[in-house]
N, CA, C and O atoms as a DFTB+ gen file, in Angstrom:
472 C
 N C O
     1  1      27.320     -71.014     -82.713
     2  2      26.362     -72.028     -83.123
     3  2      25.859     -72.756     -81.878
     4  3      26.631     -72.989     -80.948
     5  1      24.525     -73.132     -81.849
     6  2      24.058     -73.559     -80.835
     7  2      24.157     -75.235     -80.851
     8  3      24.056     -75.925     -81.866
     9  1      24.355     -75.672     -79.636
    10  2      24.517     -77.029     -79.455
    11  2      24.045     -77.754     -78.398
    12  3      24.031     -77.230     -77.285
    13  1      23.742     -78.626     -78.522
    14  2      23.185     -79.473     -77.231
    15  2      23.463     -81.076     -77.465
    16  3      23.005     -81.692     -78.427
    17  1      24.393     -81.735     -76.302
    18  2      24.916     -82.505     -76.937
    19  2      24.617     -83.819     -75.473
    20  3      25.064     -83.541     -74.360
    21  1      23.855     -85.146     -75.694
    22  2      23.650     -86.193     -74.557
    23  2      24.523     -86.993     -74.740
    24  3      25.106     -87.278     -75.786
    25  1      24.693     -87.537     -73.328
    26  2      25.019     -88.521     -73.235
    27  2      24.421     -89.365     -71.954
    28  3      23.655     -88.795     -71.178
    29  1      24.776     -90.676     -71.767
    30  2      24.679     -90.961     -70.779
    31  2      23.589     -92.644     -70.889
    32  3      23.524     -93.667     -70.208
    33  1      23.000     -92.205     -71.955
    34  2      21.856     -93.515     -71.911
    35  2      22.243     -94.889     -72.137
    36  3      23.473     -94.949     -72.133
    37  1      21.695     -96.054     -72.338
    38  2      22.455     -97.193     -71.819
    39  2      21.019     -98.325     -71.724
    40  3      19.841     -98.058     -71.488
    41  1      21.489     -99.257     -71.926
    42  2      20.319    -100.506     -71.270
    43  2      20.730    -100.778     -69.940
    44  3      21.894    -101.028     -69.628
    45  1      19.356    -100.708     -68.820
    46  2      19.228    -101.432     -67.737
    47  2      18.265    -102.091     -67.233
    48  3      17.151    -102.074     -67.757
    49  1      18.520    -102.734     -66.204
    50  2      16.982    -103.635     -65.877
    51  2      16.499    -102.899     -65.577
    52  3      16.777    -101.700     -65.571
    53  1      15.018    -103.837     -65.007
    54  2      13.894    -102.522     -64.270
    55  2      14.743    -102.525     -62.900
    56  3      15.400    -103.379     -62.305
    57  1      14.378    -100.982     -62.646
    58  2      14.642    -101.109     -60.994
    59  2      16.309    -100.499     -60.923
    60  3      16.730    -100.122     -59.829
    61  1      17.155    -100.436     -62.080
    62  2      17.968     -99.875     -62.440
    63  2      18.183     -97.949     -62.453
    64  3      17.157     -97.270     -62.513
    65  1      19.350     -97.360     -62.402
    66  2      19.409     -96.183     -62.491
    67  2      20.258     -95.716     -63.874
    68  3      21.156     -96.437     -64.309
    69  1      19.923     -94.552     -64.467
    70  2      20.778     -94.200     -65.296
    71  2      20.982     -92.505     -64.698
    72  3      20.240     -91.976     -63.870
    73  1      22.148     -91.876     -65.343
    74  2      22.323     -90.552     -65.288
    75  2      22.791     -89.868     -66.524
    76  3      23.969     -89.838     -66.880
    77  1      21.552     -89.188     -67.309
    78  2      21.934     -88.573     -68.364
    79  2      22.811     -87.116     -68.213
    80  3      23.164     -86.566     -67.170
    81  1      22.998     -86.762     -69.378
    82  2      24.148     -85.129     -69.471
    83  2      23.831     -84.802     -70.789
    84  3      23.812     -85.528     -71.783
    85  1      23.477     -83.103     -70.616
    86  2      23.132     -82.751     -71.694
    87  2      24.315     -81.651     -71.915
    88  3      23.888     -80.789     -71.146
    89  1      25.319     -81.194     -72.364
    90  2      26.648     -80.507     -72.544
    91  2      25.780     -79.289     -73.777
    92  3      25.507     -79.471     -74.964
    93  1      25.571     -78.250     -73.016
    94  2      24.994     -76.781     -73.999
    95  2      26.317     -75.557     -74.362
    96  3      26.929     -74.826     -73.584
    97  1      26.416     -75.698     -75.735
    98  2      27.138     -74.883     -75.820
    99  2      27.276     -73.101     -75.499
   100  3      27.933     -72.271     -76.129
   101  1      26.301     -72.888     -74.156
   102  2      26.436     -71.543     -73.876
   103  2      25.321     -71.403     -72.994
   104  3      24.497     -72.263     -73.305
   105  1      24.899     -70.676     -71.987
   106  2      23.476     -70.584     -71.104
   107  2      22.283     -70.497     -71.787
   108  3      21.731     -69.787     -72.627
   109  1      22.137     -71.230     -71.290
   110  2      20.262     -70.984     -72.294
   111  2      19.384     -70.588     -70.157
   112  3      20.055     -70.877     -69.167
   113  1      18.133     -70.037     -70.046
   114  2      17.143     -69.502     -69.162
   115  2      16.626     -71.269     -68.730
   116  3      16.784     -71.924     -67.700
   117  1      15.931     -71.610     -70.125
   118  2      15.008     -72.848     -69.459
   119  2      15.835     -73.961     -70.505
   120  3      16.132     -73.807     -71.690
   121  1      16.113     -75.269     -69.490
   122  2      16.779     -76.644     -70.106
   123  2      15.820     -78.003     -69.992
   124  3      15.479     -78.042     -68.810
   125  1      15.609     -78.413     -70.248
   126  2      14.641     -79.466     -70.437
   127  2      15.050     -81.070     -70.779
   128  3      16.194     -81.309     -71.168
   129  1      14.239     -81.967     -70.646
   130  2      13.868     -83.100     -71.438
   131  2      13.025     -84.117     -71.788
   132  3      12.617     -85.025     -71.064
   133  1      12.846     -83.961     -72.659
   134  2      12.053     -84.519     -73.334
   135  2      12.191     -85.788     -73.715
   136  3      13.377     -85.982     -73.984
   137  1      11.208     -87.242     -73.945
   138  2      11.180     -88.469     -74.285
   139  2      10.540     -88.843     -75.406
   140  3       9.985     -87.879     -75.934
   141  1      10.417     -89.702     -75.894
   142  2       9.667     -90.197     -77.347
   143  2      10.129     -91.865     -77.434
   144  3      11.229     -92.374     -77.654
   145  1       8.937     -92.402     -77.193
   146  2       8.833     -93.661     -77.700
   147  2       8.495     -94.373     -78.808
   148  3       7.853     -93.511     -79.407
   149  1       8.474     -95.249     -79.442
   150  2       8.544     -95.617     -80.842
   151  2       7.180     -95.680     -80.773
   152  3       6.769     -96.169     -79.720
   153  1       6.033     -95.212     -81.860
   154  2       5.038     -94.882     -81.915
   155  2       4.034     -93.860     -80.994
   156  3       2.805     -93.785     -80.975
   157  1       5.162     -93.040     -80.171
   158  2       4.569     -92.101     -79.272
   159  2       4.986     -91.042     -79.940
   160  3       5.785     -90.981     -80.874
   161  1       3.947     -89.585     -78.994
   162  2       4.660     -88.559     -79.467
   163  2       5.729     -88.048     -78.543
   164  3       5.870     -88.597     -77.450
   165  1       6.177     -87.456     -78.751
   166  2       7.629     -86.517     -77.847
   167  2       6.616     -86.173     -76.674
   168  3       5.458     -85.819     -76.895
   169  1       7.259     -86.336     -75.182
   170  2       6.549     -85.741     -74.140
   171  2       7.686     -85.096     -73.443
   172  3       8.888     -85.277     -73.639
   173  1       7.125     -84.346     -72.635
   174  2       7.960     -83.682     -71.694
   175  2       8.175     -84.599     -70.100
   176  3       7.355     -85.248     -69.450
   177  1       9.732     -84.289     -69.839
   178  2       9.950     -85.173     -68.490
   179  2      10.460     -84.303     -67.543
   180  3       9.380     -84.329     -66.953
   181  1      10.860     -83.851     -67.130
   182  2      11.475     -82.005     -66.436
   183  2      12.266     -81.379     -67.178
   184  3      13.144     -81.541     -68.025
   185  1      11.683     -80.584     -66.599
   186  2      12.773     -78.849     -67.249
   187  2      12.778     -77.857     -65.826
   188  3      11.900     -77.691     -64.979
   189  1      13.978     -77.355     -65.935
   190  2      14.234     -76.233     -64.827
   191  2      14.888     -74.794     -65.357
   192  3      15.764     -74.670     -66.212
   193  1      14.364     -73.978     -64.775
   194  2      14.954     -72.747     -65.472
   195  2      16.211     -71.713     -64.325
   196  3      16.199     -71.754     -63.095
   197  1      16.826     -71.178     -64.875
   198  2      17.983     -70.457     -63.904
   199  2      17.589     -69.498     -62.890
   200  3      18.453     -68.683     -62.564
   201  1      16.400     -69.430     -62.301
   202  2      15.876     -69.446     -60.811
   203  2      15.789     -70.260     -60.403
   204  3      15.849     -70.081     -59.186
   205  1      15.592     -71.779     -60.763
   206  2      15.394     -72.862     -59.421
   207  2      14.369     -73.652     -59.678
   208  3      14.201     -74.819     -59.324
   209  1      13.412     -72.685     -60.567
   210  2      12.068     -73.476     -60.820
   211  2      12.342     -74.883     -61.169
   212  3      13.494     -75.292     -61.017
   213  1      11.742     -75.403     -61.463
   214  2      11.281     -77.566     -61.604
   215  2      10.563     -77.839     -62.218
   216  3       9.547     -77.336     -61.738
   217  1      10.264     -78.451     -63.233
   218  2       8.555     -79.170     -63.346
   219  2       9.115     -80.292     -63.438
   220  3      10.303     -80.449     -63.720
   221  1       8.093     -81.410     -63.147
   222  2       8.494     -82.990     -63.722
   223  2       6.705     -83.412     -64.304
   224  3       5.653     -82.918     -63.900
   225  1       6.878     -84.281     -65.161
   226  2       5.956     -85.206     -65.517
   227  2       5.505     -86.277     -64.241
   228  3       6.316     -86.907     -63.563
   229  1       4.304     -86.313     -64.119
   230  2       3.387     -87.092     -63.304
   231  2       3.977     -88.276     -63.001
   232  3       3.940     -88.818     -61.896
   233  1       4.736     -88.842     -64.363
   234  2       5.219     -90.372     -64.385
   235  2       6.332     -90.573     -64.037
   236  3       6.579     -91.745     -63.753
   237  1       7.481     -89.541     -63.905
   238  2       8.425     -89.309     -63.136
   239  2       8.967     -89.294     -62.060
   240  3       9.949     -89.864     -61.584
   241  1       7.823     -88.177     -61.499
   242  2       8.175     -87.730     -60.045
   243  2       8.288     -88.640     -58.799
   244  3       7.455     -89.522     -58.591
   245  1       9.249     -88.428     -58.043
   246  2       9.403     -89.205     -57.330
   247  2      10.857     -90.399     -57.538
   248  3      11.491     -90.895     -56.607
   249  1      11.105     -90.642     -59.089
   250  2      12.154     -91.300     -59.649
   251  2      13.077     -90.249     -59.939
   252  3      14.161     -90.319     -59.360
   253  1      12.841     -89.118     -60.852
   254  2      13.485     -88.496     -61.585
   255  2      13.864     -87.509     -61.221
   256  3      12.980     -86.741     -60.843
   257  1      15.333     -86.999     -61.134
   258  2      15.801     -85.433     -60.675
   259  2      16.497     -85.045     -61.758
   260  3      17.438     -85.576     -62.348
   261  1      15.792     -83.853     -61.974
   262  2      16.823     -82.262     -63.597
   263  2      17.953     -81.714     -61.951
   264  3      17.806     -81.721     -60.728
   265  1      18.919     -81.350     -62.853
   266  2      19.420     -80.473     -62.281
   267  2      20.441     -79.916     -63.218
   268  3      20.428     -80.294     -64.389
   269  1      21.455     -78.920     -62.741
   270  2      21.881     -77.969     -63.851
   271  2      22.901     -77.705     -63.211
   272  3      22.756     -77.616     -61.992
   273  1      24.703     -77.423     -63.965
   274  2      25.394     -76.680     -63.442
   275  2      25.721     -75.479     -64.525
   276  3      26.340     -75.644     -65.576
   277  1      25.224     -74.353     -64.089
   278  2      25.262     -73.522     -64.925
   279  2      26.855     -72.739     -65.135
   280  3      27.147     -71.830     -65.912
   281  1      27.651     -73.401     -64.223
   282  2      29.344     -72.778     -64.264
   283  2      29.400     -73.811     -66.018
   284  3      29.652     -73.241     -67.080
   285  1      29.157     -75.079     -65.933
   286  2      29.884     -75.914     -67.426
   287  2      28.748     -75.595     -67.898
   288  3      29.023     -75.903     -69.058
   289  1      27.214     -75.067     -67.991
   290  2      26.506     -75.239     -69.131
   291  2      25.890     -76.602     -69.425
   292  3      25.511     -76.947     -70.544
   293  1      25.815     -77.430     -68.201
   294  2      25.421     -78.906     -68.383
   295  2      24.112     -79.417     -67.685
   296  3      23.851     -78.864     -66.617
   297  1      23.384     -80.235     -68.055
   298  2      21.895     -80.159     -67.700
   299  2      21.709     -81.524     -67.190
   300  3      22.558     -82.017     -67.932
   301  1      21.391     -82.266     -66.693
   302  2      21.822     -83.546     -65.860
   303  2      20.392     -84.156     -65.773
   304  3      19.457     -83.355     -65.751
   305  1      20.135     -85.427     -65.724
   306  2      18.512     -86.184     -65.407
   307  2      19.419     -87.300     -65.072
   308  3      20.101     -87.878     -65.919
   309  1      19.406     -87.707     -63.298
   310  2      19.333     -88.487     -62.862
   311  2      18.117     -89.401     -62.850
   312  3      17.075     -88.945     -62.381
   313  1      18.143     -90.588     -63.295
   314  2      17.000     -91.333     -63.324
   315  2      17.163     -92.935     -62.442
   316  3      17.904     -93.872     -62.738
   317  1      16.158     -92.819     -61.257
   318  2      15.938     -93.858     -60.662
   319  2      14.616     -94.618     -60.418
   320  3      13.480     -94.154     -60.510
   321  1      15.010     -95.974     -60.062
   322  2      13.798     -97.035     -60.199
   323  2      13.450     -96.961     -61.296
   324  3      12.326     -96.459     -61.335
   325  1      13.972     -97.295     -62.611
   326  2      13.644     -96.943     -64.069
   327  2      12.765     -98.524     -64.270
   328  3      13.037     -99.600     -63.738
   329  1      11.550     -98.165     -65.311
   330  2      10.524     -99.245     -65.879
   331  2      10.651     -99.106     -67.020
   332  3      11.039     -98.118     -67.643
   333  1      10.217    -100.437     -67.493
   334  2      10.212    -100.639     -68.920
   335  2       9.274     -99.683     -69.776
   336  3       9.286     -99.977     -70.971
   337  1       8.444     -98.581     -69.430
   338  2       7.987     -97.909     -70.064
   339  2       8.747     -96.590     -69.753
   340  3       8.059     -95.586     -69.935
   341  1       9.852     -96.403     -69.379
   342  2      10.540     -95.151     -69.131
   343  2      11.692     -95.363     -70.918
   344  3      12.198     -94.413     -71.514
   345  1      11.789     -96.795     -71.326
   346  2      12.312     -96.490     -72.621
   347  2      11.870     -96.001     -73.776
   348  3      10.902     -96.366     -74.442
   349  1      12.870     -94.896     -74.031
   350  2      12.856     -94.130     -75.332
   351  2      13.790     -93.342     -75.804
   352  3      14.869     -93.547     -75.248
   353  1      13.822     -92.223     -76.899
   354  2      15.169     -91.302     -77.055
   355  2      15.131     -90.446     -75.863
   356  3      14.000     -90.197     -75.448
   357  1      15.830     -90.091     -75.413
   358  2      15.872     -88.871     -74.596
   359  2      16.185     -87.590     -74.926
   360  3      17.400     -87.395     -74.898
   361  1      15.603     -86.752     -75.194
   362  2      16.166     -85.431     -76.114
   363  2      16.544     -84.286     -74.843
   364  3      15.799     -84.148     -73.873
   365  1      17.686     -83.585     -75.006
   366  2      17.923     -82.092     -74.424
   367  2      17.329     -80.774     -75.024
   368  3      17.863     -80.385     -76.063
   369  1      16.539     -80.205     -74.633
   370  2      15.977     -79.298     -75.170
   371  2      16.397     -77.929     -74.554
   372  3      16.913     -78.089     -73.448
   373  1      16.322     -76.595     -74.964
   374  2      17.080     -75.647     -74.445
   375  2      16.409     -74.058     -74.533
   376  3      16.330     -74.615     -75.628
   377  1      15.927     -72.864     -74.521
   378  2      15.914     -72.018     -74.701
   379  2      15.746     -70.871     -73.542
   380  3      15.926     -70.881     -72.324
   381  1      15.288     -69.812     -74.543
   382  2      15.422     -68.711     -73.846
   383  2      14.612     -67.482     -72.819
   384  3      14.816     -66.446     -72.186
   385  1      13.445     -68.589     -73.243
   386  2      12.560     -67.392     -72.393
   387  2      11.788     -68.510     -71.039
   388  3      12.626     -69.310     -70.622
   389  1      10.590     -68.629     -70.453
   390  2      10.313     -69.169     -69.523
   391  2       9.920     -70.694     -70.022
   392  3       9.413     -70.712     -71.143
   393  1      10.047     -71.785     -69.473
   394  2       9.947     -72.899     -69.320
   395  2       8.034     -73.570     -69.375
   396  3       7.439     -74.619     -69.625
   397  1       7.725     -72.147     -68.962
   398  2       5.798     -72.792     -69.297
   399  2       5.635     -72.188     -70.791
   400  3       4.534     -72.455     -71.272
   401  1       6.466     -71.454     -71.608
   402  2       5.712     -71.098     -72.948
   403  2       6.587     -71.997     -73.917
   404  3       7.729     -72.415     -73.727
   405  1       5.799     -72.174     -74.946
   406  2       5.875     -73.772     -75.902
   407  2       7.318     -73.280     -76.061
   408  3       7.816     -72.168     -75.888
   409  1       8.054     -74.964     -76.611
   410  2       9.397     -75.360     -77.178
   411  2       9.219     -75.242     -78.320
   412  3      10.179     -75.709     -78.933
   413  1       8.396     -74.811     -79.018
   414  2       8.595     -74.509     -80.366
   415  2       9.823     -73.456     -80.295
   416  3      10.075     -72.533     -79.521
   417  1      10.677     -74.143     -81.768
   418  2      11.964     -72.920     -82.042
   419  2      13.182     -73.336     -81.076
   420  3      14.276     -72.838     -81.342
   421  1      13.056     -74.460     -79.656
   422  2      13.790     -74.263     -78.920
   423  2      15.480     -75.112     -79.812
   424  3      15.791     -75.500     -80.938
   425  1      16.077     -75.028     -78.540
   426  2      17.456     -75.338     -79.447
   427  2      17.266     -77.138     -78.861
   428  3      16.975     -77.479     -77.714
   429  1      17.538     -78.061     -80.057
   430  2      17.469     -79.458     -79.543
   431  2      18.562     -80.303     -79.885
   432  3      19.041     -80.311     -81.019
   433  1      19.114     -81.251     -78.644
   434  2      19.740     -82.688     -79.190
   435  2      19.883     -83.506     -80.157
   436  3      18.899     -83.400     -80.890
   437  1      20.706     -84.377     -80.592
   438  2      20.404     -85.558     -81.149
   439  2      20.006     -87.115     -80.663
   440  3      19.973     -88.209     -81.226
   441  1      19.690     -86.569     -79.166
   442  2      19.387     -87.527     -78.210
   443  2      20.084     -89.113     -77.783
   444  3      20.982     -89.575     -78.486
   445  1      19.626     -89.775     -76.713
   446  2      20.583     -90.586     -76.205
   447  2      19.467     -91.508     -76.135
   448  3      18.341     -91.017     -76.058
   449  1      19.617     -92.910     -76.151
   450  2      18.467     -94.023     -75.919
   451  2      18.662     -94.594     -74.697
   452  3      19.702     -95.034     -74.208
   453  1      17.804     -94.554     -74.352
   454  2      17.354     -95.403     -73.099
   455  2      16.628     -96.752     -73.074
   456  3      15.402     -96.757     -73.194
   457  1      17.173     -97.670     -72.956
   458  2      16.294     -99.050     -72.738
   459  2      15.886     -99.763     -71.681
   460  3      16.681    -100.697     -71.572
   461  1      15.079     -99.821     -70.854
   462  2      15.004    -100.517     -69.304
   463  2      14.037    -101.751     -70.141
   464  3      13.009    -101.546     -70.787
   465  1      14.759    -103.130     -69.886
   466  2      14.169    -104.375     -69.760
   467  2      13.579    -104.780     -68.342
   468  3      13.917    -104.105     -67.370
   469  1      12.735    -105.826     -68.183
   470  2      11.820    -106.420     -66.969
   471  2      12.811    -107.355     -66.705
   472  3      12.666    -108.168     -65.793
């Protein structure tokens, strides 16, 4: 059975760091995550796939590092200089083929919240 399981989220000020963990019950190719704010839709924040590849969101970069240890199966988003618009759920997202074709079908979290106050 497939699983994807966060942790890590937390309230901090602005200007604060958090470090999420996404615990996959088995290798997935491309790992991801994804955000959603209360009246937003779900966006994408990086995903990396088991060559090395990266993407990050525009609003990220520069704060935010994915990284992966593929020995435990664990998917990691260090997040720094966090703003009050970086709060929302944080979802782990997971599958199997390349990281640019849609997450539809992919395997998902029950996500972790993130709150950064001013």
């Amino acid at each position: 059975q497939v699983q994807l399981v966060e942790s890590g989220g937390g309230s901090v000020q602005s200007g604060g760091s958090l470090r999420l963990s996404c615990a996959a019950s088995h290798i997935f190719y491309c790992m991801g995550w994804f955000r959603q704010a209360p009246g937003k839709e779900r966006e994408g924040v990086a995903s990396t796939d088991s060559d090395g590849r990266i993407i990050y969101a525009d609003s990220v970069k520069g704060r935010f590092t994915i990284s992966r240890d593929n020995a435990n199966n664990t998917l990691y988003l260090q997040m720094n200089s966090l703003k009050p618009e970086d709060t929302a759920m944080y979802y782990c997202a997971a599958k199997y083929d390349s990281c640019s074709r849609s997450w539809r079908g992919s395997a998902w979290g029950q996500g972790t919240q993130v709150t950064v106050s001013s």
